[in-house]
Amino acid sequence: AGIRLATATRAQIGGAPAMLARLFLAELLPANYRQIFYMDGDITIHGSLMPLFDYNLPPGSLLAANDPMTFALEDRDRHGENIRRHFETIGMTHDQASNYFNSGTIMADRVTWMEIGSAAWATWQTRQHWQFSDQDVLNLNAIARHIPLSLAWNFPIYMRNARVEDTIRPRVVHYMSKPKPWDGAFPPWTSAIHRIYLDTARQFPEIAAWHRPMPVRRRLRYHAQQRYKRMLESITWGLSKKRCRILDYERRRAVLSQAA
């Protein structure tokens, strides 16, 4: 079938920033598409997506994996306090916060996407600053529709340090925060992942200009940062209650989980 590329102007998305374009997908896509599966650009696919496409999503629902913040929500340290404060600031109850989803991968039917996207855009315009931008406003308008999806379909790369990867067996890996895999081979991913982007730039010269080598000083800083984070997260995620909460989510709540 191939891949069809389409562009949109800022005027077509109501003057919104590019990161909010996902809110307008129901208006931008050709009329023959009835189901929408959105993925962020900092994602790699490591298996068939057919189980996801075959899932019988109830009308009016939204399928998305819980955000990693939900697994730290009950922690009594500064990180947990900051997370709870954030949810309180945007007006979420504790029960709603525990179901807060990550917007890196989302599936919904077109009508539902139109309703949620329109409401989220209206909410976004009510404040000058949202800490998590589109993700906050999507959750505020869709949390009641949310069906928790297994992290196999939106696996935060740093959870590799939490010793849950073998259980979850991710098919979609999400490279949250910086650096990104196109920047270089930084832990916890390998040179094989970075090579995908190098090979793509060589294969399609028209996009090579967007792939700029990282300055040596920044590269060295990221290598040091990522090694430190790997050590820290192996303790704070891999040897803590957060790991238990992740596995409990996979076994008890998440649909399309391979850990059930």
PDB file of C-alpha atoms in Angstrom:
ATOM      1  CA  ALA A   1       0.000   0.000   0.000  1.00  0.00           C
ATOM      2  CA  GLY A   2       2.916   2.347   0.649  1.00  0.00           C
ATOM      3  CA  ILE A   3       3.111   5.523   2.659  1.00  0.00           C
ATOM      4  CA  ARG A   4       1.293   8.672   1.648  1.00  0.00           C
ATOM      5  CA  LEU A   5       2.765  11.956   2.831  1.00  0.00           C
ATOM      6  CA  ALA A   6       0.587  15.017   3.319  1.00  0.00           C
ATOM      7  CA  THR A   7       1.330  18.526   4.508  1.00  0.00           C
ATOM      8  CA  ALA A   8      -0.777  21.169   6.187  1.00  0.00           C
ATOM      9  CA  THR A   9      -0.340  24.885   6.697  1.00  0.00           C
ATOM     10  CA  ARG A  10      -0.585  26.582  10.058  1.00  0.00           C
ATOM     11  CA  ALA A  11      -3.744  28.278   8.837  1.00  0.00           C
ATOM     12  CA  GLN A  12      -5.344  24.837   8.394  1.00  0.00           C
ATOM     13  CA  ILE A  13      -4.827  24.113  12.085  1.00  0.00           C
ATOM     14  CA  GLY A  14      -6.250  27.377  13.338  1.00  0.00           C
ATOM     15  CA  GLY A  15      -2.871  29.019  13.808  1.00  0.00           C
ATOM     16  CA  ALA A  16      -1.913  26.430  16.429  1.00  0.00           C
ATOM     17  CA  PRO A  17       1.718  25.384  17.033  1.00  0.00           C
ATOM     18  CA  ALA A  18       2.836  22.381  14.970  1.00  0.00           C
ATOM     19  CA  MET A  19       2.858  20.102  18.027  1.00  0.00           C
ATOM     20  CA  LEU A  20      -0.918  20.552  18.253  1.00  0.00           C
ATOM     21  CA  ALA A  21      -1.544  19.430  14.676  1.00  0.00           C
ATOM     22  CA  ARG A  22      -2.672  16.029  15.978  1.00  0.00           C
ATOM     23  CA  LEU A  23      -5.765  17.735  17.396  1.00  0.00           C
ATOM     24  CA  PHE A  24      -6.876  18.512  13.836  1.00  0.00           C
ATOM     25  CA  LEU A  25      -6.258  15.121  12.188  1.00  0.00           C
ATOM     26  CA  ALA A  26      -9.964  14.404  11.759  1.00  0.00           C
ATOM     27  CA  GLU A  27     -10.261  17.590   9.708  1.00  0.00           C
ATOM     28  CA  LEU A  28      -7.057  17.136   7.714  1.00  0.00           C
ATOM     29  CA  LEU A  29      -7.155  13.478   6.655  1.00  0.00           C
ATOM     30  CA  PRO A  30      -8.922  12.280   3.485  1.00  0.00           C
ATOM     31  CA  ALA A  31     -12.597  11.490   3.998  1.00  0.00           C
ATOM     32  CA  ASN A  32     -12.243   7.718   3.482  1.00  0.00           C
ATOM     33  CA  TYR A  33     -10.331   7.195   6.758  1.00  0.00           C
ATOM     34  CA  ARG A  34     -12.630   6.169   9.601  1.00  0.00           C
ATOM     35  CA  GLN A  35     -10.057   5.103  12.207  1.00  0.00           C
ATOM     36  CA  ILE A  36      -7.039   7.164  13.271  1.00  0.00           C
ATOM     37  CA  PHE A  37      -3.886   5.794  14.870  1.00  0.00           C
ATOM     38  CA  TYR A  38      -1.478   8.575  15.790  1.00  0.00           C
ATOM     39  CA  MET A  39       2.215   8.090  16.619  1.00  0.00           C
ATOM     40  CA  ASP A  40       4.852  10.648  17.613  1.00  0.00           C
ATOM     41  CA  GLY A  41       7.880  11.059  15.358  1.00  0.00           C
ATOM     42  CA  ASP A  42      10.377   9.839  17.980  1.00  0.00           C
ATOM     43  CA  ILE A  43       9.189   6.239  17.777  1.00  0.00           C
ATOM     44  CA  THR A  44      10.535   2.991  16.312  1.00  0.00           C
ATOM     45  CA  ILE A  45       8.389  -0.036  15.449  1.00  0.00           C
ATOM     46  CA  HIS A  46       9.645  -3.499  16.371  1.00  0.00           C
ATOM     47  CA  GLY A  47       6.770  -5.800  15.447  1.00  0.00           C
ATOM     48  CA  SER A  48       3.441  -6.110  13.682  1.00  0.00           C
ATOM     49  CA  LEU A  49       0.789  -3.526  14.534  1.00  0.00           C
ATOM     50  CA  MET A  50      -2.060  -5.774  13.376  1.00  0.00           C
ATOM     51  CA  PRO A  51      -3.231  -6.756  16.902  1.00  0.00           C
ATOM     52  CA  LEU A  52      -3.730  -3.058  17.554  1.00  0.00           C
ATOM     53  CA  PHE A  53      -5.613  -2.476  14.306  1.00  0.00           C
ATOM     54  CA  ASP A  54      -7.736  -5.593  14.906  1.00  0.00           C
ATOM     55  CA  TYR A  55      -8.778  -4.460  18.395  1.00  0.00           C
ATOM     56  CA  ASN A  56     -12.518  -3.804  18.609  1.00  0.00           C
ATOM     57  CA  LEU A  57     -12.416  -0.274  19.983  1.00  0.00           C
ATOM     58  CA  PRO A  58     -15.803   0.765  21.400  1.00  0.00           C
ATOM     59  CA  PRO A  59     -17.273   3.855  19.686  1.00  0.00           C
ATOM     60  CA  GLY A  60     -16.486   7.049  21.565  1.00  0.00           C
ATOM     61  CA  SER A  61     -13.411   5.573  23.247  1.00  0.00           C
ATOM     62  CA  LEU A  62      -9.733   6.478  23.036  1.00  0.00           C
ATOM     63  CA  LEU A  63      -6.971   3.876  23.302  1.00  0.00           C
ATOM     64  CA  ALA A  64      -3.648   5.008  24.789  1.00  0.00           C
ATOM     65  CA  ALA A  65      -0.999   3.795  27.239  1.00  0.00           C
ATOM     66  CA  ASN A  66      -0.705   5.345  30.670  1.00  0.00           C
ATOM     67  CA  ASP A  67       1.981   7.987  31.028  1.00  0.00           C
ATOM     68  CA  PRO A  68       5.014   6.993  33.149  1.00  0.00           C
ATOM     69  CA  MET A  69       4.024   9.709  35.650  1.00  0.00           C
ATOM     70  CA  THR A  70       1.101   7.557  36.777  1.00  0.00           C
ATOM     71  CA  PHE A  71       3.497   4.924  38.109  1.00  0.00           C
ATOM     72  CA  ALA A  72       5.190   7.511  40.344  1.00  0.00           C
ATOM     73  CA  LEU A  73       1.952   9.143  41.488  1.00  0.00           C
ATOM     74  CA  GLU A  74       1.974   7.403  44.889  1.00  0.00           C
ATOM     75  CA  ASP A  75       5.674   7.979  45.615  1.00  0.00           C
ATOM     76  CA  ARG A  76       6.319  10.073  48.737  1.00  0.00           C
ATOM     77  CA  ASP A  77       9.452  11.748  47.419  1.00  0.00           C
ATOM     78  CA  ARG A  78       9.890  15.110  45.700  1.00  0.00           C
ATOM     79  CA  HIS A  79       9.239  13.602  42.268  1.00  0.00           C
ATOM     80  CA  GLY A  80       5.908  12.186  43.395  1.00  0.00           C
ATOM     81  CA  GLU A  81       4.960  15.459  45.070  1.00  0.00           C
ATOM     82  CA  ASN A  82       5.703  17.403  41.884  1.00  0.00           C
ATOM     83  CA  ILE A  83       3.560  15.027  39.847  1.00  0.00           C
ATOM     84  CA  ARG A  84       0.621  15.325  42.232  1.00  0.00           C
ATOM     85  CA  ARG A  85       0.996  19.104  42.265  1.00  0.00           C
ATOM     86  CA  HIS A  86       0.915  19.197  38.474  1.00  0.00           C
ATOM     87  CA  PHE A  87      -2.316  17.230  38.295  1.00  0.00           C
ATOM     88  CA  GLU A  88      -3.882  19.418  40.982  1.00  0.00           C
ATOM     89  CA  THR A  89      -2.822  22.535  39.063  1.00  0.00           C
ATOM     90  CA  ILE A  90      -4.656  21.449  35.913  1.00  0.00           C
ATOM     91  CA  GLY A  91      -7.738  20.431  37.906  1.00  0.00           C
ATOM     92  CA  MET A  92      -7.514  16.640  37.861  1.00  0.00           C
ATOM     93  CA  THR A  93      -8.745  14.424  40.673  1.00  0.00           C
ATOM     94  CA  HIS A  94      -6.521  11.640  41.991  1.00  0.00           C
ATOM     95  CA  ASP A  95      -8.588   9.000  40.177  1.00  0.00           C
ATOM     96  CA  GLN A  96      -8.299  10.913  36.912  1.00  0.00           C
ATOM     97  CA  ALA A  97      -4.565  11.403  37.408  1.00  0.00           C
ATOM     98  CA  SER A  98      -4.058   7.659  37.882  1.00  0.00           C
ATOM     99  CA  ASN A  99      -5.494   7.152  34.389  1.00  0.00           C
ATOM    100  CA  TYR A 100      -3.551  10.006  32.701  1.00  0.00           C
ATOM    101  CA  PHE A 101      -2.350   8.786  29.298  1.00  0.00           C
ATOM    102  CA  ASN A 102       0.687   9.529  27.176  1.00  0.00           C
ATOM    103  CA  SER A 103      -0.131  11.162  23.838  1.00  0.00           C
ATOM    104  CA  GLY A 104       2.725   9.449  21.960  1.00  0.00           C
ATOM    105  CA  THR A 105       0.408   6.804  20.518  1.00  0.00           C
ATOM    106  CA  ILE A 106      -3.371   7.214  20.375  1.00  0.00           C
ATOM    107  CA  MET A 107      -6.135   5.367  18.558  1.00  0.00           C
ATOM    108  CA  ALA A 108      -9.732   6.537  18.146  1.00  0.00           C
ATOM    109  CA  ASP A 109     -12.424   6.567  15.503  1.00  0.00           C
ATOM    110  CA  ARG A 110     -12.675   9.692  13.397  1.00  0.00           C
ATOM    111  CA  VAL A 111     -15.818  11.094  15.019  1.00  0.00           C
ATOM    112  CA  THR A 112     -14.329  10.686  18.490  1.00  0.00           C
ATOM    113  CA  TRP A 113     -11.074  12.291  17.374  1.00  0.00           C
ATOM    114  CA  MET A 114     -12.989  15.255  15.996  1.00  0.00           C
ATOM    115  CA  GLU A 115     -14.866  15.736  19.280  1.00  0.00           C
ATOM    116  CA  ILE A 116     -11.803  15.372  21.497  1.00  0.00           C
ATOM    117  CA  GLY A 117      -9.541  17.425  19.237  1.00  0.00           C
ATOM    118  CA  SER A 118     -11.976  20.336  19.046  1.00  0.00           C
ATOM    119  CA  ALA A 119     -12.517  20.363  22.803  1.00  0.00           C
ATOM    120  CA  ALA A 120      -8.780  20.064  23.511  1.00  0.00           C
ATOM    121  CA  TRP A 121      -7.968  22.978  21.203  1.00  0.00           C
ATOM    122  CA  ALA A 122     -10.570  25.127  22.967  1.00  0.00           C
ATOM    123  CA  THR A 123      -9.090  24.186  26.347  1.00  0.00           C
ATOM    124  CA  TRP A 124      -5.534  24.896  25.205  1.00  0.00           C
ATOM    125  CA  GLN A 125      -6.522  28.468  24.304  1.00  0.00           C
ATOM    126  CA  THR A 126      -7.718  29.203  27.856  1.00  0.00           C
ATOM    127  CA  ARG A 127      -4.176  29.404  29.280  1.00  0.00           C
ATOM    128  CA  GLN A 128      -0.867  30.837  28.136  1.00  0.00           C
ATOM    129  CA  HIS A 129       1.155  27.868  29.375  1.00  0.00           C
ATOM    130  CA  TRP A 130       0.559  24.141  29.730  1.00  0.00           C
ATOM    131  CA  GLN A 131       3.419  22.107  31.163  1.00  0.00           C
ATOM    132  CA  PHE A 132       2.679  19.145  28.918  1.00  0.00           C
ATOM    133  CA  SER A 133       0.854  21.115  26.247  1.00  0.00           C
ATOM    134  CA  ASP A 134      -1.304  18.903  23.998  1.00  0.00           C
ATOM    135  CA  GLN A 135      -1.049  15.969  26.405  1.00  0.00           C
ATOM    136  CA  ASP A 136      -2.596  17.913  29.281  1.00  0.00           C
ATOM    137  CA  VAL A 137      -5.497  19.257  27.247  1.00  0.00           C
ATOM    138  CA  LEU A 138      -6.139  15.887  25.596  1.00  0.00           C
ATOM    139  CA  ASN A 139      -6.360  14.251  29.004  1.00  0.00           C
ATOM    140  CA  LEU A 140      -8.626  16.940  30.407  1.00  0.00           C
ATOM    141  CA  ASN A 141     -11.080  16.310  27.578  1.00  0.00           C
ATOM    142  CA  ALA A 142     -10.718  12.558  27.049  1.00  0.00           C
ATOM    143  CA  ILE A 143      -9.857  10.976  30.392  1.00  0.00           C
ATOM    144  CA  ALA A 144     -13.384   9.583  30.787  1.00  0.00           C
ATOM    145  CA  ARG A 145     -13.094   7.919  27.357  1.00  0.00           C
ATOM    146  CA  HIS A 146      -9.631   6.460  27.951  1.00  0.00           C
ATOM    147  CA  ILE A 147      -9.039   2.711  27.670  1.00  0.00           C
ATOM    148  CA  PRO A 148      -5.586   1.817  29.090  1.00  0.00           C
ATOM    149  CA  LEU A 149      -3.323   0.294  26.447  1.00  0.00           C
ATOM    150  CA  SER A 150      -0.347  -1.938  27.148  1.00  0.00           C
ATOM    151  CA  LEU A 151       3.036  -0.221  27.257  1.00  0.00           C
ATOM    152  CA  ALA A 152       4.032  -2.680  24.540  1.00  0.00           C
ATOM    153  CA  TRP A 153       2.491  -0.162  22.133  1.00  0.00           C
ATOM    154  CA  ASN A 154       4.154   2.910  23.650  1.00  0.00           C
ATOM    155  CA  PHE A 155       7.220   1.797  25.585  1.00  0.00           C
ATOM    156  CA  PRO A 156       9.290   4.634  27.101  1.00  0.00           C
ATOM    157  CA  ILE A 157      12.896   3.810  26.251  1.00  0.00           C
ATOM    158  CA  TYR A 158      14.151   4.548  29.756  1.00  0.00           C
ATOM    159  CA  MET A 159      11.926   1.793  31.144  1.00  0.00           C
ATOM    160  CA  ARG A 160      14.561  -0.518  29.719  1.00  0.00           C
ATOM    161  CA  ASN A 161      16.374   0.373  32.952  1.00  0.00           C
ATOM    162  CA  ALA A 162      13.377  -0.786  35.014  1.00  0.00           C
ATOM    163  CA  ARG A 163      13.765  -4.490  34.116  1.00  0.00           C
ATOM    164  CA  VAL A 164      10.267  -4.752  32.622  1.00  0.00           C
ATOM    165  CA  GLU A 165      11.115  -5.031  28.924  1.00  0.00           C
ATOM    166  CA  ASP A 166      11.217  -8.844  28.802  1.00  0.00           C
ATOM    167  CA  THR A 167       7.748  -9.013  30.326  1.00  0.00           C
ATOM    168  CA  ILE A 168       6.161  -6.241  28.251  1.00  0.00           C
ATOM    169  CA  ARG A 169       7.899  -7.179  24.960  1.00  0.00           C
ATOM    170  CA  PRO A 170       7.453  -3.782  23.304  1.00  0.00           C
ATOM    171  CA  ARG A 171       6.481  -3.430  19.657  1.00  0.00           C
ATOM    172  CA  VAL A 172       6.522   0.381  19.698  1.00  0.00           C
ATOM    173  CA  VAL A 173       9.403   2.130  21.480  1.00  0.00           C
ATOM    174  CA  HIS A 174       9.100   5.818  22.376  1.00  0.00           C
ATOM    175  CA  TYR A 175      12.286   7.881  22.765  1.00  0.00           C
ATOM    176  CA  MET A 176      10.993  10.494  25.172  1.00  0.00           C
ATOM    177  CA  SER A 177      13.080  13.567  26.022  1.00  0.00           C
ATOM    178  CA  LYS A 178      16.575  14.269  24.715  1.00  0.00           C
ATOM    179  CA  PRO A 179      18.779  12.983  23.196  1.00  0.00           C
ATOM    180  CA  LYS A 180      16.919  11.294  20.344  1.00  0.00           C
ATOM    181  CA  PRO A 181      18.076   8.190  18.445  1.00  0.00           C
ATOM    182  CA  TRP A 182      18.924  10.258  15.361  1.00  0.00           C
ATOM    183  CA  ASP A 183      21.382  12.258  17.497  1.00  0.00           C
ATOM    184  CA  GLY A 184      23.642   9.286  18.147  1.00  0.00           C
ATOM    185  CA  ALA A 185      24.051   5.902  19.845  1.00  0.00           C
ATOM    186  CA  PHE A 186      23.399   6.798  23.473  1.00  0.00           C
ATOM    187  CA  PRO A 187      22.407   4.367  26.252  1.00  0.00           C
ATOM    188  CA  PRO A 188      19.960   2.715  26.600  1.00  0.00           C
ATOM    189  CA  TRP A 189      19.701   2.205  22.810  1.00  0.00           C
ATOM    190  CA  THR A 190      22.361   0.809  20.511  1.00  0.00           C
ATOM    191  CA  SER A 191      24.214   1.901  17.395  1.00  0.00           C
ATOM    192  CA  ALA A 192      21.835  -0.289  15.354  1.00  0.00           C
ATOM    193  CA  ILE A 193      18.951   2.066  16.190  1.00  0.00           C
ATOM    194  CA  HIS A 194      21.000   5.157  15.359  1.00  0.00           C
ATOM    195  CA  ARG A 195      22.054   3.546  12.072  1.00  0.00           C
ATOM    196  CA  ILE A 196      18.422   3.416  10.926  1.00  0.00           C
ATOM    197  CA  TYR A 197      18.389   7.206  10.759  1.00  0.00           C
ATOM    198  CA  LEU A 198      21.801   7.446   9.114  1.00  0.00           C
ATOM    199  CA  ASP A 199      20.765   4.941   6.444  1.00  0.00           C
ATOM    200  CA  THR A 200      17.486   6.785   5.839  1.00  0.00           C
ATOM    201  CA  ALA A 201      19.326  10.088   5.355  1.00  0.00           C
ATOM    202  CA  ARG A 202      21.652   8.421   2.840  1.00  0.00           C
ATOM    203  CA  GLN A 203      18.763   6.784   1.006  1.00  0.00           C
ATOM    204  CA  PHE A 204      16.774  10.013   0.740  1.00  0.00           C
ATOM    205  CA  PRO A 205      19.186  12.917   0.115  1.00  0.00           C
ATOM    206  CA  GLU A 206      16.316  15.408   0.220  1.00  0.00           C
ATOM    207  CA  ILE A 207      16.037  14.925   3.992  1.00  0.00           C
ATOM    208  CA  ALA A 208      19.778  14.721   4.676  1.00  0.00           C
ATOM    209  CA  ALA A 209      19.905  18.464   5.369  1.00  0.00           C
ATOM    210  CA  TRP A 210      17.719  17.892   8.425  1.00  0.00           C
ATOM    211  CA  HIS A 211      20.194  15.404   9.876  1.00  0.00           C
ATOM    212  CA  ARG A 212      22.926  17.566  11.341  1.00  0.00           C
ATOM    213  CA  PRO A 213      25.905  16.088  13.209  1.00  0.00           C
ATOM    214  CA  MET A 214      25.895  16.851  16.917  1.00  0.00           C
ATOM    215  CA  PRO A 215      28.790  18.979  18.250  1.00  0.00           C
ATOM    216  CA  VAL A 216      31.432  16.891  20.016  1.00  0.00           C
ATOM    217  CA  ARG A 217      31.018  18.635  23.373  1.00  0.00           C
ATOM    218  CA  ARG A 218      27.274  18.023  23.432  1.00  0.00           C
ATOM    219  CA  ARG A 219      27.772  14.416  22.339  1.00  0.00           C
ATOM    220  CA  LEU A 220      30.181  13.787  25.224  1.00  0.00           C
ATOM    221  CA  ARG A 221      27.797  15.464  27.659  1.00  0.00           C
ATOM    222  CA  TYR A 222      24.926  13.251  26.517  1.00  0.00           C
ATOM    223  CA  HIS A 223      27.054  10.111  26.829  1.00  0.00           C
ATOM    224  CA  ALA A 224      27.836  11.033  30.439  1.00  0.00           C
ATOM    225  CA  GLN A 225      24.218  12.020  31.140  1.00  0.00           C
ATOM    226  CA  GLN A 226      22.742   8.818  29.726  1.00  0.00           C
ATOM    227  CA  ARG A 227      25.141   6.590  31.637  1.00  0.00           C
ATOM    228  CA  TYR A 228      24.311   8.403  34.861  1.00  0.00           C
ATOM    229  CA  LYS A 229      20.567   8.117  34.154  1.00  0.00           C
ATOM    230  CA  ARG A 230      20.919   4.410  33.426  1.00  0.00           C
ATOM    231  CA  MET A 231      22.543   3.858  36.810  1.00  0.00           C
ATOM    232  CA  LEU A 232      20.008   6.074  38.619  1.00  0.00           C
ATOM    233  CA  GLU A 233      16.924   4.642  36.890  1.00  0.00           C
ATOM    234  CA  SER A 234      18.087   1.076  37.509  1.00  0.00           C
ATOM    235  CA  ILE A 235      17.581   1.941  41.181  1.00  0.00           C
ATOM    236  CA  THR A 236      14.686   4.428  41.175  1.00  0.00           C
ATOM    237  CA  TRP A 237      12.646   2.415  38.644  1.00  0.00           C
ATOM    238  CA  GLY A 238      14.136  -1.070  38.603  1.00  0.00           C
ATOM    239  CA  LEU A 239      14.333  -1.556  42.382  1.00  0.00           C
ATOM    240  CA  SER A 240      11.276   0.371  43.538  1.00  0.00           C
ATOM    241  CA  LYS A 241       7.512   0.134  43.803  1.00  0.00           C
ATOM    242  CA  LYS A 242       7.247   1.806  40.405  1.00  0.00           C
ATOM    243  CA  ARG A 243       8.372  -1.425  38.765  1.00  0.00           C
ATOM    244  CA  CYS A 244       5.661  -3.341  40.636  1.00  0.00           C
ATOM    245  CA  ARG A 245       3.045  -0.786  39.569  1.00  0.00           C
ATOM    246  CA  ILE A 246       4.104  -1.087  35.927  1.00  0.00           C
ATOM    247  CA  LEU A 247       3.799  -4.871  35.997  1.00  0.00           C
ATOM    248  CA  ASP A 248       0.474  -4.684  37.847  1.00  0.00           C
ATOM    249  CA  TYR A 249      -0.837  -2.265  35.207  1.00  0.00           C
ATOM    250  CA  GLU A 250       0.189  -4.692  32.465  1.00  0.00           C
ATOM    251  CA  ARG A 251      -1.383  -7.711  34.143  1.00  0.00           C
ATOM    252  CA  ARG A 252      -4.593  -6.206  35.498  1.00  0.00           C
ATOM    253  CA  ARG A 253      -5.593  -3.125  33.512  1.00  0.00           C
ATOM    254  CA  ALA A 254      -3.950  -2.793  30.123  1.00  0.00           C
ATOM    255  CA  VAL A 255      -5.536  -4.173  26.956  1.00  0.00           C
ATOM    256  CA  LEU A 256      -3.400  -5.953  24.337  1.00  0.00           C
ATOM    257  CA  SER A 257      -0.856  -6.807  27.022  1.00  0.00           C
ATOM    258  CA  GLN A 258       1.443  -9.783  26.603  1.00  0.00           C
ATOM    259  CA  ALA A 259       2.014  -9.929  30.359  1.00  0.00           C
ATOM    260  CA  ALA A 260      -1.521 -10.935  31.357  1.00  0.00           C
TER     261      ALA A 260
END
